Amino acid sequence: LQLQQVMQPIGLEEMMRLTWMFGTTTLIFFMQTGFSMLECGFVQSKSINGVLAKNVLDINLAAIGFWLFGYGIAFGCLGHDCESGELNVPYQRGHHLQWLFQFCFASTAVTIVSGAMAERVNIWGFAFFTFVFCSFIYPVGAFWLWGETGWLRTRGAIDISGGCVVHVVGGAAALAGATILGPRIGRFEGRRFQVIVNPLQPYSVVFGTLGVLILWLGWYSFNCGAIWNYKGDQSIVELVVINTTLSASSGLLSCLLLLSIKSKARYLPLEKALNGALAGLVSATSCCSVISPPIAFGLGAFSAAIFLCISHLLEQLMIDDPLDVIGIHLGGGVLGLLAGGLFASHDKIHKTYHDSYHVHDGLVHGSGVLLKWQIVTIAVHFTWSFVCSSTLFLFLKKVGWLRIPHSAEREGIDAAYHGVRLLPNPSLLSPPNIADDVVYQVMSLASA
């Protein structure tokens, strides 16, 4: 029966929808490259191999966990039943592509957690967390908002592209992980609210910038792909594109402006400014098709300010977040959900969803119902992710699988666990030294 359904002729509209979904899905998966480059750029040079190994392992375990359990919990079928169409989920064309699309979102969420725990987390302990997170923690939150009978969806809560399901859930887990794991050696001195923050030399701002630009590109697929997934009015995609762009741009410029004022225009901190763009992108994720461009512009600027405040607060609390993912994803995700509750208009909501659940206007358009459910959505997803993740991390800490030994951290993950000598920092080398290093690497490979 499944083969007969697959062999049925496909209409032009359905072919376009499947082609669009495949194209956007592959670009969303390509965002993993952006995450890897971003993390490589902003950690120390002694941790590059460890970061890459952890990210690649995360993708593989996320895929297996989401296939075995996660997709079934979130959307109504389990493991092989997703292929056979059992459990009252009849096979439909594009069903497996839908799994791939949703897997990319799940793997993005767990990558957020990875960034907050970089350079000192045990790779096998985090691998265990990744499997459980994508098998159970993330899917439950996804079902509440995106499942056909999810209790928040049926009450009209809005999350277009994962501002809550991906970014709040991932950000809450990252906060739990970074708090329980503890800071990197030498990062802080003093005590809380009287902290001396010691900067740790990042490997390469080139990789960091490349990572952000790749993520920015992928975000268009992140947001636009969701509209076709809802089978909404395709004319709304144009609004999504401009809102995504304006929010990112204003986030970056706002960050530059605020930090320039703070430093009295002595320098332009590129690393923080790049994170401001990411904060703007996150803030637009949950409401990208239901707000106007001026609102998106202001939202991005405000999200950058929120990100900077959260980043500073975490430093004063001595919570080490090497990539500032908590301020970017948790702060931006919460802000975007609130913006939807305040500024969403009914006509844009209808064009996005085309269902009987999403019928409420935002507060400025006369209804406070949507804002109420957006606040409930934030509170429920944050609590669920933070409590479950904290439980897992405390268990891993108890059995000694959470953090690498201090001796290995001082030596560097690359040398201690991957047998790789310390990579030179490109920004600290002259061209002859770089050339010598290339020759060394080539000779090492030849001798091996």
Coordinates of C-alpha atoms in Angstrom, one line a residue:
L1 CA 0.0 0.0 0.0
Q2 CA 2.8 2.4 0.8
L3 CA 4.5 1.7 -2.5
Q4 CA 1.2 2.3 -4.3
Q5 CA 0.9 5.7 -2.6
V6 CA 4.5 6.6 -3.5
M7 CA 3.9 5.7 -7.1
Q8 CA 0.8 7.8 -7.5
P9 CA 1.2 10.9 -9.8
I10 CA 2.3 14.0 -8.0
G11 CA 0.7 17.4 -8.7
L12 CA 2.7 20.5 -9.5
E13 CA 1.8 22.2 -6.2
E14 CA 2.8 19.2 -4.1
M15 CA 6.1 18.8 -6.1
M16 CA 6.9 22.5 -5.4
R17 CA 6.2 22.0 -1.7
L18 CA 8.4 19.0 -1.4
T19 CA 11.2 20.6 -3.4
W20 CA 11.0 23.7 -1.2
M21 CA 11.0 21.6 1.9
F22 CA 14.0 19.6 0.8
G23 CA 15.9 22.8 -0.2
T24 CA 15.2 24.5 3.1
T25 CA 16.0 21.4 5.1
T26 CA 19.4 21.0 3.6
L27 CA 20.3 24.6 4.3
I28 CA 19.1 24.2 7.9
F29 CA 21.3 21.1 8.2
F30 CA 24.2 23.2 6.7
M31 CA 23.7 25.5 9.7
Q32 CA 25.6 22.9 11.7
T33 CA 28.7 24.0 9.7
G34 CA 28.0 27.5 10.9
F35 CA 27.7 26.4 14.5
S36 CA 31.0 24.5 14.3
M37 CA 32.8 27.4 12.7
L38 CA 31.4 29.8 15.3
E39 CA 32.4 27.5 18.2
C40 CA 35.9 26.9 16.7
G41 CA 36.4 30.7 16.3
F42 CA 35.5 31.7 19.8
V43 CA 37.1 28.9 21.9
Q44 CA 40.8 28.6 22.7
S45 CA 43.1 27.0 20.1
K46 CA 43.8 24.0 22.4
S47 CA 40.1 22.9 22.1
I48 CA 39.4 22.9 18.3
N49 CA 39.5 19.2 17.7
G50 CA 37.4 18.6 20.8
V51 CA 34.7 21.0 19.7
L52 CA 34.5 19.5 16.2
A53 CA 34.4 15.9 17.5
K54 CA 31.6 16.9 20.0
N55 CA 29.5 18.6 17.3
V56 CA 29.8 15.8 14.8
L57 CA 28.9 13.2 17.5
D58 CA 25.9 15.3 18.6
I59 CA 24.4 15.3 15.1
N60 CA 24.7 11.5 14.8
L61 CA 23.2 10.7 18.2
A62 CA 20.5 13.4 17.7
A63 CA 19.5 11.6 14.5
I64 CA 19.3 8.2 16.1
G65 CA 17.5 9.4 19.2
F66 CA 15.0 11.5 17.2
W67 CA 14.3 8.6 14.8
L68 CA 13.8 6.0 17.6
F69 CA 11.7 8.0 20.0
G70 CA 11.7 11.8 19.5
Y71 CA 9.7 12.1 16.3
G72 CA 7.1 9.7 17.6
I73 CA 6.6 11.6 20.9
A74 CA 6.4 14.9 19.1
F75 CA 4.3 14.0 16.1
G76 CA 2.6 10.6 16.8
C77 CA 4.6 7.6 15.6
L78 CA 7.5 5.6 17.0
G79 CA 10.6 4.2 15.4
H80 CA 9.9 2.0 12.5
D81 CA 6.2 2.8 12.7
C82 CA 7.1 6.1 11.2
E83 CA 7.9 4.1 8.0
S84 CA 5.0 1.7 8.0
G85 CA 2.3 4.3 8.9
E86 CA 1.0 2.5 12.0
L87 CA -0.3 4.0 15.2
N88 CA -3.0 6.0 13.3
V89 CA -0.4 7.9 11.3
P90 CA -1.1 7.0 7.7
Y91 CA 1.7 7.3 5.3
Q92 CA 1.7 10.5 3.3
R93 CA 4.1 11.7 0.6
G94 CA 6.8 13.7 2.2
H95 CA 6.5 12.0 5.5
H96 CA 10.2 11.0 5.7
L97 CA 11.2 14.5 4.5
Q98 CA 9.1 15.9 7.3
W99 CA 11.2 13.7 9.7
L100 CA 14.4 15.2 8.3
F101 CA 13.1 18.7 8.6
Q102 CA 12.1 18.2 12.2
F103 CA 15.4 16.4 13.0
C104 CA 17.3 19.5 11.9
F105 CA 15.4 21.6 14.5
A106 CA 16.1 19.0 17.2
S107 CA 19.9 18.9 16.4
T108 CA 20.0 22.7 16.4
A109 CA 18.5 22.8 20.0
V110 CA 21.1 20.5 21.4
T111 CA 23.9 22.3 19.6
I112 CA 22.9 25.4 21.6
V113 CA 23.7 23.5 24.8
S114 CA 27.0 22.4 23.4
G115 CA 28.2 25.9 23.0
A116 CA 27.6 26.8 26.7
M117 CA 29.6 23.8 27.9
A118 CA 32.6 24.0 25.5
E119 CA 36.2 23.3 26.4
R120 CA 35.5 21.4 29.7
V121 CA 32.6 19.0 29.2
N122 CA 33.3 15.3 28.9
I123 CA 32.4 14.3 25.3
W124 CA 30.9 10.9 26.3
G125 CA 28.8 12.4 29.0
F126 CA 27.5 15.1 26.7
A127 CA 26.8 12.4 24.1
F128 CA 24.6 10.6 26.6
F129 CA 22.8 13.9 27.3
T130 CA 22.3 14.5 23.5
F131 CA 20.6 11.2 23.0
V132 CA 18.2 11.7 26.0
F133 CA 17.6 15.3 25.0
C134 CA 16.6 14.6 21.4
S135 CA 14.7 11.4 22.4
F136 CA 12.6 12.9 25.2
I137 CA 13.2 16.4 26.5
Y138 CA 13.0 18.3 23.2
P139 CA 10.1 16.2 21.7
V140 CA 7.8 16.8 24.6
G141 CA 8.1 20.5 24.2
A142 CA 7.7 20.2 20.5
F143 CA 4.5 18.2 20.9
W144 CA 3.0 20.8 23.2
L145 CA 3.3 23.5 20.5
W146 CA 3.6 21.7 17.2
G147 CA 1.7 18.4 17.7
E148 CA -1.8 18.1 16.2
T149 CA -3.3 17.9 19.7
G150 CA -0.6 19.8 21.7
W151 CA -2.3 21.6 24.5
L152 CA -0.6 24.9 23.8
R153 CA -1.2 24.7 20.1
T154 CA -4.9 24.2 20.6
R155 CA -5.0 27.3 22.8
G156 CA -3.5 29.4 20.1
A157 CA 0.1 29.9 21.2
I158 CA 2.4 31.0 18.4
D159 CA 5.9 29.7 17.7
I160 CA 6.5 29.9 13.9
S161 CA 10.0 28.5 13.6
G162 CA 11.1 27.4 17.0
G163 CA 11.7 30.5 19.1
C164 CA 10.4 28.5 22.0
V165 CA 10.7 24.9 21.0
V166 CA 14.3 25.2 19.8
H167 CA 15.8 28.4 21.5
V168 CA 14.1 28.6 24.8
V169 CA 14.3 24.9 25.4
G170 CA 17.9 24.8 24.2
G171 CA 18.8 28.0 26.2
A172 CA 17.3 26.7 29.4
A173 CA 19.3 23.4 29.1
A174 CA 22.4 25.5 28.3
L175 CA 21.8 27.5 31.5
A176 CA 21.5 24.3 33.5
G177 CA 24.6 22.8 32.0
A178 CA 26.9 25.8 32.3
T179 CA 25.8 26.3 36.0
I180 CA 26.3 22.7 37.1
L181 CA 29.5 22.2 35.0
G182 CA 31.2 25.3 36.4
P183 CA 33.5 27.8 34.7
R184 CA 36.7 27.1 32.7
I185 CA 39.9 27.2 34.7
G186 CA 41.2 30.8 35.0
R187 CA 38.0 32.4 33.6
F188 CA 37.0 34.2 36.9
E189 CA 38.6 35.6 40.0
G190 CA 37.0 37.0 43.1
R191 CA 33.4 36.3 44.2
R192 CA 29.9 36.9 42.8
F193 CA 29.1 40.5 41.8
Q194 CA 32.7 41.4 42.5
V195 CA 34.2 39.4 39.7
I196 CA 37.3 39.9 37.7
V197 CA 36.7 38.3 34.2
N198 CA 39.8 37.1 32.5
P199 CA 39.5 37.0 28.8
L200 CA 40.6 33.7 27.2
Q201 CA 42.2 34.2 23.7
P202 CA 39.8 32.9 21.0
Y203 CA 41.2 30.9 18.2
S204 CA 40.1 33.0 15.2
V205 CA 37.6 35.7 14.6
V206 CA 37.7 34.7 10.9
F207 CA 36.1 31.4 11.7
G208 CA 33.7 33.1 14.1
T209 CA 32.6 35.6 11.5
L210 CA 32.2 32.8 8.8
G211 CA 30.1 30.9 11.3
V212 CA 27.7 33.8 11.9
L213 CA 27.3 34.5 8.2
I214 CA 26.5 30.8 7.5
L215 CA 24.0 30.8 10.3
W216 CA 22.4 34.0 8.9
L217 CA 22.0 32.4 5.5
G218 CA 20.5 29.3 7.0
W219 CA 18.1 31.3 9.1
Y220 CA 16.2 32.2 5.9
S221 CA 15.5 28.5 5.4
F222 CA 14.8 28.1 9.2
N223 CA 12.0 30.7 9.1
C224 CA 10.7 30.4 5.5
G225 CA 10.7 26.6 5.5
A226 CA 8.3 26.6 8.5
I227 CA 5.7 28.6 6.5
W228 CA 5.5 25.9 3.8
N229 CA 5.5 23.3 6.5
Y230 CA 2.3 24.8 7.9
K231 CA 0.9 25.0 4.4
G232 CA 0.3 28.7 5.0
D233 CA -0.2 31.5 2.4
Q234 CA 3.0 31.6 0.5
S235 CA 2.8 35.4 0.0
I236 CA 3.7 35.7 3.7
V237 CA 7.2 34.3 2.9
E238 CA 8.2 37.8 1.6
L239 CA 7.4 39.3 5.0
V240 CA 9.4 36.6 6.7
V241 CA 12.5 37.4 4.7
I242 CA 12.5 41.1 5.4
N243 CA 11.7 40.7 9.0
T244 CA 14.5 38.2 9.5
T245 CA 17.0 40.5 7.7
L246 CA 15.9 43.6 9.6
S247 CA 16.0 42.0 13.0
A248 CA 19.5 40.6 12.4
S249 CA 20.8 43.9 11.1
S250 CA 19.4 46.0 13.9
G251 CA 20.7 43.5 16.4
L252 CA 24.3 43.8 15.1
L253 CA 24.2 47.6 14.9
S254 CA 22.5 48.0 18.3
C255 CA 25.3 45.9 19.8
L256 CA 28.0 47.9 18.2
L257 CA 26.4 51.1 19.3
L258 CA 25.9 50.1 22.9
L259 CA 29.4 48.6 23.3
S260 CA 31.0 51.7 21.6
I261 CA 29.2 53.9 24.1
K262 CA 30.4 51.7 27.0
S263 CA 34.0 51.8 25.8
K264 CA 33.7 55.5 24.9
A265 CA 34.4 54.7 21.2
R266 CA 37.9 53.3 21.9
Y267 CA 37.2 50.1 19.9
L268 CA 34.5 48.2 18.0
P269 CA 34.1 44.7 19.6
L270 CA 33.4 42.5 16.6
E271 CA 32.8 39.2 18.5
K272 CA 30.0 40.7 20.6
A273 CA 28.5 42.5 17.6
L274 CA 28.3 39.2 15.7
N275 CA 26.4 37.8 18.6
G276 CA 24.1 40.7 18.5
A277 CA 23.1 39.7 15.0
L278 CA 22.4 36.2 16.2
A279 CA 20.3 37.5 19.0
G280 CA 18.3 39.5 16.5
L281 CA 17.8 36.4 14.3
V282 CA 16.6 34.4 17.3
S283 CA 14.1 37.1 18.4
A284 CA 12.4 37.0 15.0
T285 CA 12.1 33.2 14.9
S286 CA 8.9 32.7 16.7
C287 CA 7.0 35.7 15.3
C288 CA 8.6 36.3 11.9
S289 CA 5.4 36.1 9.9
V290 CA 3.0 37.8 12.3
I291 CA 4.7 41.2 12.9
S292 CA 5.4 44.2 10.7
P293 CA 9.0 45.2 9.5
P294 CA 9.2 48.2 11.8
I295 CA 8.4 46.0 14.8
A296 CA 11.0 43.5 13.6
F297 CA 13.7 46.2 13.4
G298 CA 12.9 47.4 16.9
L299 CA 12.8 43.8 18.2
G300 CA 16.3 43.0 16.9
A301 CA 17.7 46.2 18.5
F302 CA 16.1 45.4 21.8
S303 CA 17.2 41.7 21.7
A304 CA 20.8 42.8 21.4
A305 CA 20.4 45.0 24.6
I306 CA 18.8 42.0 26.4
F307 CA 21.7 39.7 25.2
L308 CA 24.3 42.1 26.6
C309 CA 22.5 42.4 29.9
I310 CA 22.2 38.7 30.3
S311 CA 25.9 38.1 29.3
H312 CA 27.0 40.6 31.9
L313 CA 24.8 39.2 34.6
L314 CA 26.1 35.6 34.0
E315 CA 29.6 36.9 34.3
Q316 CA 28.8 38.5 37.7
L317 CA 27.2 35.2 38.8
M318 CA 30.4 33.4 37.6
I319 CA 28.5 31.3 35.1
D320 CA 30.9 30.7 32.1
D321 CA 29.2 30.7 28.7
P322 CA 32.0 30.7 26.1
L323 CA 29.8 31.5 23.2
D324 CA 27.1 33.6 25.0
V325 CA 24.5 31.2 23.8
I326 CA 22.3 31.7 26.9
G327 CA 21.9 35.4 26.3
I328 CA 21.4 34.9 22.6
H329 CA 19.0 32.0 22.5
L330 CA 17.2 32.1 25.8
G331 CA 17.0 35.9 25.9
G332 CA 16.2 36.3 22.2
G333 CA 13.7 33.4 22.3
V334 CA 11.7 34.8 25.2
L335 CA 11.7 38.3 23.7
G336 CA 10.4 37.0 20.4
L337 CA 7.5 35.1 22.0
L338 CA 6.5 38.2 24.0
A339 CA 6.6 40.3 20.8
G340 CA 4.2 37.8 19.1
G341 CA 1.8 38.2 22.0
L342 CA 2.0 41.9 21.9
F343 CA 2.1 42.8 18.1
A344 CA 0.7 39.8 16.2
S345 CA -2.2 40.7 13.9
H346 CA -5.0 38.3 13.1
D347 CA -4.7 38.5 9.3
K348 CA -1.0 37.5 9.4
I349 CA -1.7 34.7 11.9
H350 CA -4.4 33.3 9.6
K351 CA -2.1 33.5 6.5
T352 CA 0.5 31.5 8.5
Y353 CA -1.5 28.8 10.1
H354 CA -4.9 28.3 8.3
D355 CA -6.4 26.5 11.3
S356 CA -9.2 27.0 13.8
Y357 CA -6.8 27.4 16.8
H358 CA -4.8 30.5 16.1
V359 CA -7.5 33.2 16.2
H360 CA -6.3 35.7 18.8
D361 CA -4.8 39.1 18.1
G362 CA -1.8 40.6 19.9
L363 CA -2.3 42.9 22.9
V364 CA -1.9 46.1 20.8
H365 CA -4.6 44.9 18.5
G366 CA -7.1 44.5 21.3
S367 CA -6.8 41.0 22.8
G368 CA -4.7 39.9 25.8
V369 CA -5.5 36.2 25.3
L370 CA -2.5 35.5 23.0
L371 CA 0.0 37.3 25.3
K372 CA -1.3 35.2 28.2
W373 CA -0.7 31.9 26.4
Q374 CA 2.7 33.1 25.2
I375 CA 3.8 33.8 28.8
V376 CA 2.5 30.4 29.8
T377 CA 4.4 28.8 26.9
I378 CA 7.7 30.4 28.0
A379 CA 7.2 29.4 31.6
V380 CA 6.3 25.8 30.9
H381 CA 9.0 25.1 28.3
F382 CA 11.7 26.8 30.4
T383 CA 10.8 24.9 33.5
W384 CA 10.5 21.6 31.7
S385 CA 13.9 21.9 29.9
F386 CA 15.7 23.3 32.9
V387 CA 14.5 20.7 35.4
C388 CA 15.0 17.7 33.1
S389 CA 18.4 18.9 32.0
S390 CA 19.5 19.7 35.5
T391 CA 18.6 16.2 36.6
L392 CA 20.6 14.7 33.8
F393 CA 23.6 16.9 34.4
L394 CA 23.6 16.2 38.1
F395 CA 23.4 12.5 37.4
L396 CA 26.4 12.8 35.0
K397 CA 28.3 14.8 37.6
K398 CA 27.6 12.2 40.3
V399 CA 29.0 9.4 38.2
G400 CA 32.0 11.5 37.0
W401 CA 31.0 11.8 33.4
L402 CA 30.2 15.5 33.2
R403 CA 33.6 17.3 33.3
I404 CA 37.1 16.4 32.2
P405 CA 39.9 16.4 34.8
H406 CA 41.5 19.8 35.5
S407 CA 44.9 18.4 34.3
A408 CA 43.4 17.6 30.9
E409 CA 41.6 21.0 30.7
R410 CA 44.9 22.8 31.4
E411 CA 46.7 20.7 28.8
G412 CA 43.9 21.1 26.3
I413 CA 41.2 18.7 25.1
D414 CA 43.0 18.3 21.8
A415 CA 46.2 17.0 23.3
A416 CA 44.6 15.1 26.2
Y417 CA 41.9 13.3 24.3
H418 CA 42.7 13.5 20.6
G419 CA 46.4 13.3 20.5
V420 CA 46.7 16.5 18.5
R421 CA 49.4 19.1 19.3
L422 CA 48.3 22.7 20.1
L423 CA 47.1 24.5 17.0
P424 CA 48.7 27.9 16.7
N425 CA 46.5 30.9 16.9
P426 CA 46.4 32.5 13.4
S427 CA 46.1 36.0 14.8
L428 CA 49.4 35.6 16.8
L429 CA 51.5 34.2 14.0
S430 CA 53.6 35.9 11.3
P431 CA 53.3 34.5 7.7
P432 CA 56.6 32.5 8.0
N433 CA 55.4 30.7 11.1
I434 CA 52.1 29.9 9.4
A435 CA 54.0 28.4 6.4
D436 CA 56.3 26.4 8.8
D437 CA 53.2 25.0 10.5
V438 CA 51.6 24.0 7.2
V439 CA 54.9 22.2 6.2
Y440 CA 54.9 20.5 9.6
Q441 CA 51.3 19.3 9.2
V442 CA 52.0 17.9 5.7
M443 CA 55.2 16.1 6.8
S444 CA 53.3 14.6 9.8
L445 CA 50.6 13.3 7.5
A446 CA 53.2 11.9 5.1
S447 CA 55.1 10.1 7.9
A448 CA 51.8 8.7 9.3

